[in-house]
Each structure stands twice: as structure tokens, then as C-alpha cells.
């Protein structure tokens, strides 16, 4: 226990550019999480609508796609894309992007990482959205139809807004998971916070005069960074849930899942 | 896509060894998660505010920290501080403690689903609070927790891949897959079979949950 | 749906992230606009239309894959934010001869070849040993450095050579030549394969593996990194000879010829020697084998086609 709190072991924080280096890495994780979430929401919605389609073939294919991606380990998907995708894709990215984006995004591998994160999370979001929509009483859809609203209008004006509102807690929960999952991209050689921390821990005399970080404290620090950000997100989600309950007046049945495993009733 | 079957037959030993190691990782982590998770869930559901707090801190820490960072803390950090664990123990400990946070939350909501009436009735019959929790409420809560447990097992199967990809160097399905892919320079084919392996595991878990659900419904 | 207050909090968060992102985007942490190690202005040739070199010049920069965590060949310096080392300096020299800026990205052992094949990088300079298996997938220029395989153990270990590795845990990187070397020469050893050599260093310092096996220069880098806190030592005879080659995309003979020419220049004008002295010479005893005496064929003979090799 003494080892943990010994101030000697925490000196590295104020030494040299250690802290700045680690935080720069952390920024990469946050940025990737946000970008992946935005795209996952878009594609997730499209997938969910496909799954709910009345066309049996479309629904089946969407369902199969979702089930396959949701049941594979994310790390596996990331490695698969990084190692097995054709290179023209990565080259095209690098030409397109040049120096206009932060360093970590200039390498073509970021495409593999983002692609993997988006494909996986869009499948998860699709299920969350479907659960939200399905949980809405059938009455809503039928009432809309009785009022003469065609399918798409009833979707857009009645079903989706209410259904999607119900899945906000699950969505924030998934964003938290996504935040954590961004550390996996270190395994496909993207310079994010874990890689930066490793460098600081394994420092060497080539690098000048500063204090090396002991691993326990360094990784605890990184862990705390994540815990803080994720805690803030979950507090936000709780506030949103309360607001929802106040706004609609009814007790909202929130759809939450453990670790991206939300399953809507089949 | 040539060699698709050749890759499987030539490397079957390695694939199956990895598959079995993944199974072992999941089993042990599951046991840890259930044991610790039930304990923490009990703390969370206890009437005492102090116990609640302790449980809450556990849950918030292990739910919000990335598994990979946890692995570095336990395997690397603690070793430097004097506590050396084997790779397998460190890995299952991390995965187990991590998942336990989710088990705890499941059990907590299960307990509340059981209803205050049960609690009060037990107390009026003369049970102590501890006994009530242990003998009456928790057993019922655990039953409501079966479906999420299935999802949880699937999540553990997926997270086990992280153990193989990290510096633990545990030869699970993912690591063995990467070694095979590298040695044969056949990435697509190897990853195809590794994917099949994972889908078999998650599929089995899904089916097991459905069967369990049916049997428990009939029991009631 | 959301109250005004929550929207503002979210917007503020996003704004902060965006600002930080923009602030960091300007850094040119990976490229170095400075001159080369030894020598004055280097004239670069005009390249033939359509040649690999011309395409690189058109792009305006050459992407070089190096190690980011293997001193003294390629490692990122957290104080400067830049990557430095023997491979990095050789890369800068080649870039000068091409007449473009070098851009360094991380190439770890098991994704080096895919990155070359798919165009993520133009050149690989990451302690990559020339083998016939690899020659089937990519082209090599060089060799540009001759290393030897050794075994690294803690100073108080009683392992003295490869025979003592039976039942011991040995660490090496996924996709390195040592995987197969160790399987052949020490089949009873318990092999732990990891992502990157920095993990091997962590494992041996923590006592979670008994030995690390890879190129002697990399191991020497680990000894230096460990310093006084965890004394390590090299043991045993040279397991292998490891000629490092410059990795190039497959079937680009014009590039191969060009790089070989640049390497010869570096031997002739003393650049190679001064880069060697700075990064390796100070730490390693004795004279190394000079790569000039090694031809590509010599190197290929050392690592002939294995059972997994497909002649394409």
C-alpha cells in the first residue's frame, strides 16, 4: 500500500513533458470515440430501419449482418481490418487527408480502426434503436395509421422520436463503452494514450533528464482519466433520464443493456 | 481466397488449442464474476448506506475503466510493486472483477424487482436483515438475472480476446490466429476461421440462455 | 428534449475538444525538416516518369515505417514528441536522396508486410531481417545492418545459453524471425509472443518471463533502458545472423536499385559510419560486421524457404 501512495512514485507527473504527452494521447482516444459514435448512430439507424422493414429479405439480411458483427470481439474486428484490408484504401486516405488533420489521423491505419469501430457499434446501436422502437406500444403506430399517416410519415413524426428518446440512456452507456474500447486501437499500432504511457514508463537515457514513471501509478492515472470522463457521461445520462420522466410524465421504461448486449425481443 | 480449408486443416491443432484456452478463460472469469458480483450486488442492495457506498465505488471504478488499462495495472503495475501474478491468473482476475461490476448491478436491480413486500414480510417473520438478503431476496433476485447473464457471458467471450491481444500473451483463439496468419501470410482465411470459432462460442452461449430461461419459467 | 443547460454543457465540451484538436493538429511531430547526418548538399536526380521514385516525389513525401519503441533503432522521445534512432536517420538520408520530406509511422513486427503491400508505407526500416519467405512478398534492398540473435536474461540468472531455455518462458515479438528460430533451436521453451518488444522488456523486468530473444542491438537497447534498476545481460553464442534489409513493395526493381545505390553512397561518404557510431557504436563492444561485405543473396541463403513459403 505504501508503494502506491509514496510521493516518490508520483514525481513523474510534474517532470518534463510527461503529462502533456499522455494527455495528447488521451485526446486522440476522445476524438476517435466521438467520430465513431456519430457514424455509428447514422448507420445504426439505417440498419435498424432495414431490420424493421416489412420486406422479409431486407429484414433477414440486416438481421444476419447485425448478429454477426455484434457477436464478434471488437479487437478481432479491428485486427482483421488492419491486417486484411486492401491497401489502396489506406493510400487514398493519406492522399486525401495530407497534413490537414492531427498527427494520429494522418496514417491510413486510422481508417481500419474507425471502420472497425463504426461497423461494430452501428450493429450494436441498430439493436438498441430497434429495442427502443419495438418497446413503444403498438398502439402508437396503429393510432398514427388510423389518423391516415402513411408508413414513413408515421415513422418520422410519431414512432421514431418517441422510440429513439427511450434509448438515450442506452446510447450514452454505449458511448461509455466506446470510450473504453478506443484503447484497443493501441494494439493496431495507433499512437493513443496507452502507447504514449508505455513510452513514458519505458523511458531511457537517450531522452534526457527527467523522471521515469513507474507503471502502477502511470496506468492508474490513465485509468482515472477514463473513469472521470465516463462518470461524467453517466451522470449526464441520469439527468437526461430524469428530464425525460418529467417531460413525458410517465415512467419511462429505459432500455439498458450490459456491455453492448442489448437484445430486443425477437 | 484459396487455401481456405488448407489453412484450417494444416493448423487445426493451434486453432483448437486457442479455442479451448478461450473457453477456460471464460469459465474461470465467469466464476470470479459471479462470486464477486453477488457479493458487491449484496452490498449495493443492503439497507446500510455505508455498505452501499463501498459497493458503488467498486461498480463505478470497474465499469468505467477500460479492460486493457486494468490489465496493465494488475499485471505490470502490481508486479513492479511486488505482487507477481501469472498471466492466466492476472487475466481472469481482471476480466472477472471487471464483469463483476455488471453482475452486481444486475443483481441489484433484480433485488429491487423482487419487491419491498418480501423484505418486510421476512422481517416481520423474525429474520434478520442479513438472513433476509441471503435466504429470501437474493435467491429470487438471481433468478431474474438469468437473461442478462447470458448477454454478460457473450460479452466475456468477446472481452477474452483482449486478454490474448495484450502483453499477457495468453495463447487464446485470437493470439493463435494471429500467429497462424503471420506464419502463413494468409490473413483473410485465418481470420475467417477464428471468426467462426468465436461465433460458435457466442452462439452456444445464446442457446444455453434460451434453454435456461424456458426451464426456469416452467419451474415457476 | 434537452434542457438549455444540458445543451450548453455538451456544446462547451465539444468546443473544448475541437480547440484542443486544432491546437495539436499543427504539430509536425513526426517529420524533421533538418539536414542529414554527414555531408553537404546532396543532389537528387530527376527520376524517370512512372518510376516508383517519381511517384513518391509527386506525393511530396516518403512514408517510412519504423519502430517507435525499440531503441536504438526507432523510438519516440516523449520530451520532443519526435521519433529518433538508427533506422530513422537512415530513413532521413534516403529521403534526402529522393528529394522529399520523410514521414515516419509506426510499423510493428506483424503489420510491417501488410503495410508495405497495401501502400500504407513506401519503405520499411524497422529492424527487419531479410528472409526468403519475406522476399516472396516484398522486395529487399541492402542489407544495411548486420545484427546477431542473442538471448537476454536478468543479471543473476543461471541461463547461459540456448540449451538452458528448456521449460523457461522466452519472450519475442509476433511475426519476428525468432518465433521459428526458437521453435527449432529450443523446442522445449515456453514461447510468449507479444505485440511489441517494449512489452518483452516489461515482462522480463517484472520477472514474468525468464528471457528475451531477439537481435543483439535491440537487446542492448533494453539493457540501457533497464539501467541500474534491473541489470540485464546477454548470454550464449550468436544464435543467428540477422541482416537487416530495407523493405520495399514487391516487384519494384527500380526502387530496389535506387535504394541500393543510396546505401552504397552512405558507406562511401561516411554517413553510415557516423550514424552507427552515434546510435550503436557507443554502446556495443567490438567491431560489427560491415553490411558492405554482405550481398542480398548471402542474406537470403541464411533464411531459406520454410515450410510455409509459397513461391509466387
mmCIF file of C-alpha atoms in Angstrom, chain C:
data_model
loop_
_atom_site.group_PDB
_atom_site.id
_atom_site.type_symbol
_atom_site.label_atom_id
_atom_site.label_comp_id
_atom_site.label_asym_id
_atom_site.label_seq_id
_atom_site.Cartn_x
_atom_site.Cartn_y
_atom_site.Cartn_z
ATOM 1 C CA UNK C 1 -35.927 17.500 -25.453
ATOM 2 C CA UNK C 2 -32.821 18.515 -23.575
ATOM 3 C CA UNK C 3 -32.976 21.493 -21.289
ATOM 4 C CA UNK C 4 -30.955 24.544 -22.341
ATOM 5 C CA UNK C 5 -28.412 23.909 -19.635
ATOM 6 C CA UNK C 6 -27.521 20.431 -20.856
ATOM 7 C CA UNK C 7 -27.152 21.588 -24.460
ATOM 8 C CA UNK C 8 -24.754 24.273 -23.379
ATOM 9 C CA UNK C 9 -22.662 21.834 -21.369
ATOM 10 C CA UNK C 10 -22.446 19.478 -24.344
ATOM 11 C CA UNK C 11 -21.572 22.273 -26.743
ATOM 12 C CA UNK C 12 -18.905 23.548 -24.391
ATOM 13 C CA UNK C 13 -17.383 20.091 -24.133
ATOM 14 C CA UNK C 14 -17.334 19.700 -27.901
ATOM 15 C CA UNK C 15 -15.841 23.150 -28.345
ATOM 16 C CA UNK C 16 -13.037 22.370 -25.916
ATOM 17 C CA UNK C 17 -12.273 19.110 -27.678
ATOM 18 C CA UNK C 18 -12.293 20.814 -31.053
ATOM 19 C CA UNK C 19 -9.975 23.566 -29.866
ATOM 20 C CA UNK C 20 -7.521 21.133 -28.354
ATOM 21 C CA UNK C 21 -7.658 19.106 -31.528
ATOM 22 C CA UNK C 22 -6.913 22.116 -33.691
ATOM 23 C CA UNK C 23 -4.100 23.186 -31.410
ATOM 24 C CA UNK C 24 -2.422 19.822 -31.660
ATOM 25 C CA UNK C 25 -3.066 19.432 -35.354
ATOM 26 C CA UNK C 26 -0.458 21.962 -36.251
ATOM 27 C CA UNK C 27 2.433 19.997 -34.762
ATOM 28 C CA UNK C 28 4.743 18.374 -37.185
ATOM 29 C CA UNK C 29 5.895 15.898 -34.621
ATOM 30 C CA UNK C 30 6.827 13.143 -36.999
ATOM 31 C CA UNK C 31 8.781 14.882 -39.675
ATOM 32 C CA UNK C 32 12.079 16.620 -39.445
ATOM 33 C CA UNK C 33 12.932 19.438 -41.764
ATOM 34 C CA UNK C 34 16.581 19.374 -40.739
ATOM 35 C CA UNK C 35 19.540 18.250 -42.799
ATOM 36 C CA UNK C 36 21.238 14.880 -42.876
ATOM 37 C CA UNK C 37 23.889 13.447 -40.630
ATOM 38 C CA UNK C 38 27.118 13.716 -42.510
ATOM 39 C CA UNK C 39 27.524 15.624 -45.665
ATOM 40 C CA UNK C 40 26.694 18.769 -47.543
ATOM 41 C CA UNK C 41 24.033 19.404 -50.126
ATOM 42 C CA UNK C 42 23.017 16.181 -51.762
ATOM 43 C CA UNK C 43 21.870 16.451 -55.309
ATOM 44 C CA UNK C 44 18.934 14.298 -56.089
ATOM 45 C CA UNK C 45 18.379 13.016 -59.550
ATOM 46 C CA UNK C 46 15.436 13.649 -61.758
ATOM 47 C CA UNK C 47 13.544 10.387 -61.846
ATOM 48 C CA UNK C 48 12.099 8.708 -64.867
ATOM 49 C CA UNK C 49 8.422 9.251 -65.479
ATOM 50 C CA UNK C 50 6.332 6.486 -63.994
ATOM 51 C CA UNK C 51 9.114 5.051 -61.879
ATOM 52 C CA UNK C 52 8.390 4.271 -58.246
ATOM 53 C CA UNK C 53 10.677 7.101 -57.164
ATOM 54 C CA UNK C 54 8.911 9.603 -59.388
ATOM 55 C CA UNK C 55 5.577 8.633 -57.853
ATOM 56 C CA UNK C 56 6.958 9.240 -54.391
ATOM 57 C CA UNK C 57 8.358 12.603 -55.422
ATOM 58 C CA UNK C 58 4.948 13.509 -56.815
ATOM 59 C CA UNK C 59 3.366 12.719 -53.475
ATOM 60 C CA UNK C 60 5.759 15.168 -51.905
ATOM 61 C CA UNK C 61 6.829 12.907 -49.100
ATOM 62 C CA UNK C 62 8.032 9.377 -48.448
ATOM 63 C CA UNK C 63 6.247 7.366 -45.767
ATOM 64 C CA UNK C 64 8.686 5.266 -43.789
ATOM 65 C CA UNK C 65 7.674 2.593 -41.334
ATOM 66 C CA UNK C 66 9.937 2.444 -38.298
ATOM 67 C CA UNK C 67 9.739 1.063 -34.803
ATOM 68 C CA UNK C 68 8.584 3.518 -32.190
ATOM 69 C CA UNK C 69 9.649 1.580 -29.127
ATOM 70 C CA UNK C 70 12.956 -0.090 -29.986
ATOM 71 C CA UNK C 71 15.946 1.949 -29.022
ATOM 72 C CA UNK C 72 18.452 2.497 -30.526
ATOM 73 C CA UNK C 73 16.829 1.865 -33.907
ATOM 74 C CA UNK C 74 13.499 3.627 -33.689
ATOM 75 C CA UNK C 75 11.879 5.122 -30.632
ATOM 76 C CA UNK C 76 9.615 8.002 -29.781
ATOM 77 C CA UNK C 77 11.002 10.614 -27.476
ATOM 78 C CA UNK C 78 8.245 11.956 -25.217
ATOM 79 C CA UNK C 79 10.218 15.091 -24.482
ATOM 80 C CA UNK C 80 10.456 16.168 -28.108
ATOM 81 C CA UNK C 81 7.479 14.255 -29.485
ATOM 82 C CA UNK C 82 9.691 13.010 -32.318
ATOM 83 C CA UNK C 83 10.910 9.594 -33.292
ATOM 84 C CA UNK C 84 14.665 9.057 -33.360
ATOM 85 C CA UNK C 85 17.231 6.330 -33.921
ATOM 86 C CA UNK C 86 19.461 4.495 -36.368
ATOM 87 C CA UNK C 87 16.634 3.487 -38.706
ATOM 88 C CA UNK C 88 15.208 6.990 -38.529
ATOM 89 C CA UNK C 89 18.483 8.589 -39.555
ATOM 90 C CA UNK C 90 18.953 6.119 -42.404
ATOM 91 C CA UNK C 91 15.425 6.951 -43.478
ATOM 92 C CA UNK C 92 16.168 10.652 -43.483
ATOM 93 C CA UNK C 93 19.235 10.033 -45.644
ATOM 94 C CA UNK C 94 17.204 8.091 -48.200
ATOM 95 C CA UNK C 95 14.516 10.779 -48.195
ATOM 96 C CA UNK C 96 17.140 13.415 -48.930
ATOM 97 C CA UNK C 97 18.309 11.470 -51.929
ATOM 98 C CA UNK C 98 14.725 11.297 -53.124
ATOM 99 C CA UNK C 99 14.384 14.993 -52.567
ATOM 100 C CA UNK C 100 11.297 14.787 -50.387
ATOM 101 C CA UNK C 101 10.385 15.043 -46.723
ATOM 102 C CA UNK C 102 10.245 11.818 -44.722
ATOM 103 C CA UNK C 103 7.159 10.949 -42.724
ATOM 104 C CA UNK C 104 7.602 8.340 -40.028
ATOM 105 C CA UNK C 105 4.845 5.995 -38.960
ATOM 106 C CA UNK C 106 4.935 3.068 -36.598
ATOM 107 C CA UNK C 107 5.419 -0.382 -38.078
ATOM 108 C CA UNK C 108 5.334 -3.247 -35.627
ATOM 109 C CA UNK C 109 6.595 -6.688 -36.471
ATOM 110 C CA UNK C 110 3.380 -8.277 -37.518
ATOM 111 C CA UNK C 111 1.926 -5.496 -39.607
ATOM 112 C CA UNK C 112 5.075 -4.468 -41.462
ATOM 113 C CA UNK C 113 4.489 -6.550 -44.542
ATOM 114 C CA UNK C 114 0.762 -5.799 -44.875
ATOM 115 C CA UNK C 115 1.523 -2.083 -44.635
ATOM 116 C CA UNK C 116 4.042 -2.345 -47.424
ATOM 117 C CA UNK C 117 1.745 -4.443 -49.547
ATOM 118 C CA UNK C 118 -1.191 -2.144 -49.108
ATOM 119 C CA UNK C 119 0.695 1.081 -49.599
ATOM 120 C CA UNK C 120 0.347 2.457 -46.078
ATOM 121 C CA UNK C 121 4.122 2.896 -46.200
ATOM 122 C CA UNK C 122 6.612 3.269 -49.056
ATOM 123 C CA UNK C 123 9.652 1.972 -47.211
ATOM 124 C CA UNK C 124 10.175 -0.149 -44.138
ATOM 125 C CA UNK C 125 13.203 0.498 -41.945
ATOM 126 C CA UNK C 126 12.271 -1.352 -38.815
ATOM 127 C CA UNK C 127 14.930 -3.883 -37.877
ATOM 128 C CA UNK C 128 13.523 -6.271 -40.463
ATOM 129 C CA UNK C 129 15.599 -9.347 -41.202
ATOM 130 C CA UNK C 130 15.960 -10.440 -44.818
ATOM 131 C CA UNK C 131 14.436 -13.892 -45.338
ATOM 132 C CA UNK C 132 13.424 -15.787 -48.440
ATOM 133 C CA UNK C 133 9.891 -16.123 -47.123
ATOM 134 C CA UNK C 134 9.595 -12.374 -46.887
ATOM 135 C CA UNK C 135 11.336 -11.824 -50.222
ATOM 136 C CA UNK C 136 8.424 -13.671 -51.798
ATOM 137 C CA UNK C 137 6.038 -10.969 -50.558
ATOM 138 C CA UNK C 138 8.141 -7.811 -50.748
ATOM 139 C CA UNK C 139 11.451 -6.626 -52.157
ATOM 140 C CA UNK C 140 14.542 -6.020 -50.081
ATOM 141 C CA UNK C 141 17.345 -3.553 -50.637
ATOM 142 C CA UNK C 142 20.524 -3.829 -48.628
ATOM 143 C CA UNK C 143 21.429 -5.321 -46.186
ATOM 144 C CA UNK C 144 22.088 -2.115 -44.295
ATOM 145 C CA UNK C 145 22.987 -3.602 -40.913
ATOM 146 C CA UNK C 146 24.129 -6.966 -39.622
ATOM 147 C CA UNK C 147 22.810 -7.969 -36.236
ATOM 148 C CA UNK C 148 23.034 -11.236 -34.397
ATOM 149 C CA UNK C 149 20.431 -13.078 -32.414
ATOM 150 C CA UNK C 150 21.196 -13.393 -28.755
ATOM 151 C CA UNK C 151 19.455 -14.151 -25.504
ATOM 152 C CA UNK C 152 18.817 -11.591 -22.797
ATOM 153 C CA UNK C 153 18.420 -12.611 -19.176
ATOM 154 C CA UNK C 154 18.483 -10.913 -15.790
ATOM 155 C CA UNK C 155 21.997 -10.494 -14.461
ATOM 156 C CA UNK C 156 21.548 -13.040 -11.728
ATOM 157 C CA UNK C 157 20.048 -15.677 -13.974
ATOM 158 C CA UNK C 158 21.791 -19.010 -14.445
ATOM 159 C CA UNK C 159 20.737 -19.397 -18.025
ATOM 160 C CA UNK C 160 23.941 -19.487 -20.044
ATOM 161 C CA UNK C 161 22.765 -20.393 -23.482
ATOM 162 C CA UNK C 162 20.048 -21.742 -25.650
ATOM 163 C CA UNK C 163 20.246 -25.213 -24.094
ATOM 164 C CA UNK C 164 19.159 -23.804 -20.751
ATOM 165 C CA UNK C 165 15.897 -22.484 -22.125
ATOM 166 C CA UNK C 166 14.047 -25.768 -21.674
ATOM 167 C CA UNK C 167 10.887 -25.124 -19.755
ATOM 168 C CA UNK C 168 11.654 -21.439 -19.400
ATOM 169 C CA UNK C 169 9.487 -18.597 -20.618
ATOM 170 C CA UNK C 170 11.035 -16.738 -23.528
ATOM 171 C CA UNK C 171 9.594 -13.572 -24.998
ATOM 172 C CA UNK C 172 9.714 -12.401 -28.573
ATOM 173 C CA UNK C 173 7.541 -10.455 -30.977
ATOM 174 C CA UNK C 174 4.699 -11.825 -33.110
ATOM 175 C CA UNK C 175 5.895 -12.152 -36.681
ATOM 176 C CA UNK C 176 9.616 -11.941 -35.934
ATOM 177 C CA UNK C 177 12.141 -14.462 -37.208
ATOM 178 C CA UNK C 178 12.788 -15.586 -33.640
ATOM 179 C CA UNK C 179 9.489 -17.367 -33.403
ATOM 180 C CA UNK C 180 10.670 -20.015 -35.842
ATOM 181 C CA UNK C 181 14.308 -19.837 -34.730
ATOM 182 C CA UNK C 182 13.338 -20.584 -31.155
ATOM 183 C CA UNK C 183 10.921 -23.309 -32.140
ATOM 184 C CA UNK C 184 13.765 -25.027 -33.985
ATOM 185 C CA UNK C 185 16.601 -24.475 -31.568
ATOM 186 C CA UNK C 186 14.701 -24.572 -28.287
ATOM 187 C CA UNK C 187 11.545 -26.580 -28.836
ATOM 188 C CA UNK C 188 11.028 -27.165 -25.119
ATOM 189 C CA UNK C 189 10.963 -23.484 -24.307
ATOM 190 C CA UNK C 190 7.671 -21.787 -23.431
ATOM 191 C CA UNK C 191 7.290 -19.094 -26.037
ATOM 192 C CA UNK C 192 5.455 -15.882 -25.153
ATOM 193 C CA UNK C 193 4.697 -13.807 -28.224
ATOM 194 C CA UNK C 194 3.702 -10.216 -27.787
ATOM 195 C CA UNK C 195 2.776 -7.216 -29.820
ATOM 196 C CA UNK C 196 5.938 -5.189 -29.349
ATOM 197 C CA UNK C 197 9.395 -5.535 -27.820
ATOM 198 C CA UNK C 198 8.574 -2.910 -25.242
ATOM 199 C CA UNK C 199 6.202 -5.491 -23.772
ATOM 200 C CA UNK C 200 9.056 -8.031 -23.655
ATOM 201 C CA UNK C 201 11.075 -5.515 -21.689
ATOM 202 C CA UNK C 202 8.209 -5.057 -19.237
ATOM 203 C CA UNK C 203 7.824 -8.802 -18.828
ATOM 204 C CA UNK C 204 11.472 -9.505 -18.148
ATOM 205 C CA UNK C 205 11.785 -6.617 -15.713
ATOM 206 C CA UNK C 206 8.802 -7.966 -13.812
ATOM 207 C CA UNK C 207 10.183 -11.476 -13.867
ATOM 208 C CA UNK C 208 7.189 -12.681 -15.825
ATOM 209 C CA UNK C 209 9.457 -14.178 -18.470
ATOM 210 C CA UNK C 210 12.903 -15.655 -17.929
ATOM 211 C CA UNK C 211 14.488 -14.492 -21.161
ATOM 212 C CA UNK C 212 14.013 -12.373 -24.246
ATOM 213 C CA UNK C 213 15.408 -13.349 -27.567
ATOM 214 C CA UNK C 214 15.889 -11.049 -30.490
ATOM 215 C CA UNK C 215 18.615 -9.072 -32.232
ATOM 216 C CA UNK C 216 21.602 -8.162 -30.067
ATOM 217 C CA UNK C 217 21.319 -4.457 -30.748
ATOM 218 C CA UNK C 218 17.689 -4.383 -29.657
ATOM 219 C CA UNK C 219 18.611 -6.346 -26.563
ATOM 220 C CA UNK C 220 21.419 -3.887 -25.854
ATOM 221 C CA UNK C 221 18.862 -1.139 -26.094
ATOM 222 C CA UNK C 222 16.855 -2.952 -23.427
ATOM 223 C CA UNK C 223 19.894 -3.251 -21.181
ATOM 224 C CA UNK C 224 20.389 0.502 -21.441
ATOM 225 C CA UNK C 225 16.718 1.173 -20.756
ATOM 226 C CA UNK C 226 16.778 -1.014 -17.684
ATOM 227 C CA UNK C 227 19.879 0.627 -16.346
ATOM 228 C CA UNK C 228 20.739 0.118 -12.715
ATOM 229 C CA UNK C 229 17.243 -0.787 -11.596
ATOM 230 C CA UNK C 230 17.101 -4.114 -13.442
ATOM 231 C CA UNK C 231 20.533 -5.256 -14.548
ATOM 232 C CA UNK C 232 20.321 -7.496 -17.577
ATOM 233 C CA UNK C 233 22.956 -9.318 -19.572
ATOM 234 C CA UNK C 234 23.438 -11.051 -22.898
ATOM 235 C CA UNK C 235 24.306 -14.744 -22.843
ATOM 236 C CA UNK C 236 25.063 -17.543 -25.188
ATOM 237 C CA UNK C 237 26.546 -17.645 -28.631
ATOM 238 C CA UNK C 238 25.188 -15.875 -31.625
ATOM 239 C CA UNK C 239 22.006 -17.757 -32.385
ATOM 240 C CA UNK C 240 21.663 -16.368 -35.830
ATOM 241 C CA UNK C 241 22.977 -13.724 -38.125
ATOM 242 C CA UNK C 242 20.305 -11.186 -38.912
ATOM 243 C CA UNK C 243 20.939 -8.977 -41.917
ATOM 244 C CA UNK C 244 18.522 -6.042 -41.840
ATOM 245 C CA UNK C 245 17.073 -5.035 -45.155
ATOM 246 C CA UNK C 246 15.144 -2.048 -46.398
ATOM 247 C CA UNK C 247 11.624 -3.247 -47.122
ATOM 248 C CA UNK C 248 10.129 -2.143 -50.418
ATOM 249 C CA UNK C 249 6.904 -3.033 -52.233
ATOM 250 C CA UNK C 250 7.046 -6.193 -54.261
ATOM 251 C CA UNK C 251 8.428 -6.146 -57.786
ATOM 252 C CA UNK C 252 9.768 -2.588 -57.740
ATOM 253 C CA UNK C 253 13.209 -3.221 -59.144
ATOM 254 C CA UNK C 254 13.790 0.436 -59.959
ATOM 255 C CA UNK C 255 13.287 1.351 -56.314
ATOM 256 C CA UNK C 256 15.481 -1.509 -55.169
ATOM 257 C CA UNK C 257 18.308 -0.373 -57.433
ATOM 258 C CA UNK C 258 17.900 3.218 -56.306
ATOM 259 C CA UNK C 259 17.980 2.397 -52.593
ATOM 260 C CA UNK C 260 20.963 0.099 -53.027
ATOM 261 C CA UNK C 261 22.732 2.996 -54.689
ATOM 262 C CA UNK C 262 21.866 5.295 -51.790
ATOM 263 C CA UNK C 263 23.110 2.706 -49.288
ATOM 264 C CA UNK C 264 26.406 2.415 -51.150
ATOM 265 C CA UNK C 265 26.692 6.211 -51.023
ATOM 266 C CA UNK C 266 26.237 6.113 -47.287
ATOM 267 C CA UNK C 267 29.009 3.544 -46.936
ATOM 268 C CA UNK C 268 31.282 5.630 -49.162
ATOM 269 C CA UNK C 269 30.741 9.082 -47.724
ATOM 270 C CA UNK C 270 30.982 8.042 -44.093
ATOM 271 C CA UNK C 271 27.331 8.669 -43.267
ATOM 272 C CA UNK C 272 26.675 5.081 -42.345
ATOM 273 C CA UNK C 273 29.647 5.016 -40.007
ATOM 274 C CA UNK C 274 28.676 8.188 -38.207
ATOM 275 C CA UNK C 275 25.048 7.075 -37.800
ATOM 276 C CA UNK C 276 26.389 3.767 -36.476
ATOM 277 C CA UNK C 277 28.726 5.446 -34.038
ATOM 278 C CA UNK C 278 26.027 7.676 -32.664
ATOM 279 C CA UNK C 279 23.363 5.062 -32.113
ATOM 280 C CA UNK C 280 25.149 1.746 -31.736
ATOM 281 C CA UNK C 281 28.912 2.208 -31.544
ATOM 282 C CA UNK C 282 28.894 3.882 -28.168
ATOM 283 C CA UNK C 283 27.070 1.035 -26.502
ATOM 284 C CA UNK C 284 28.298 -2.128 -28.170
ATOM 285 C CA UNK C 285 31.793 -3.518 -27.887
ATOM 286 C CA UNK C 286 33.838 -4.675 -30.805
ATOM 287 C CA UNK C 287 33.554 -4.052 -34.497
ATOM 288 C CA UNK C 288 30.372 -5.193 -36.127
ATOM 289 C CA UNK C 289 30.200 -6.948 -39.438
ATOM 290 C CA UNK C 290 30.026 -4.323 -42.094
ATOM 291 C CA UNK C 291 26.959 -4.664 -44.313
ATOM 292 C CA UNK C 292 29.012 -3.708 -47.323
ATOM 293 C CA UNK C 293 30.524 -7.174 -47.235
ATOM 294 C CA UNK C 294 27.162 -8.837 -47.352
ATOM 295 C CA UNK C 295 25.148 -9.268 -50.509
ATOM 296 C CA UNK C 296 21.430 -9.835 -50.720
ATOM 297 C CA UNK C 297 21.942 -13.399 -51.872
ATOM 298 C CA UNK C 298 24.191 -14.129 -48.909
ATOM 299 C CA UNK C 299 21.387 -12.910 -46.688
ATOM 300 C CA UNK C 300 18.732 -14.942 -48.451
ATOM 301 C CA UNK C 301 20.791 -18.088 -48.062
ATOM 302 C CA UNK C 302 20.736 -17.650 -44.299
ATOM 303 C CA UNK C 303 16.962 -17.879 -44.210
ATOM 304 C CA UNK C 304 15.803 -20.160 -46.977
ATOM 305 C CA UNK C 305 12.214 -21.040 -47.822
ATOM 306 C CA UNK C 306 10.476 -22.603 -44.852
ATOM 307 C CA UNK C 307 7.503 -24.959 -44.940
ATOM 308 C CA UNK C 308 5.128 -22.018 -45.150
ATOM 309 C CA UNK C 309 6.820 -20.333 -48.031
ATOM 310 C CA UNK C 310 4.997 -20.094 -51.333
ATOM 311 C CA UNK C 311 6.978 -19.098 -54.339
ATOM 312 C CA UNK C 312 4.726 -16.692 -56.151
#
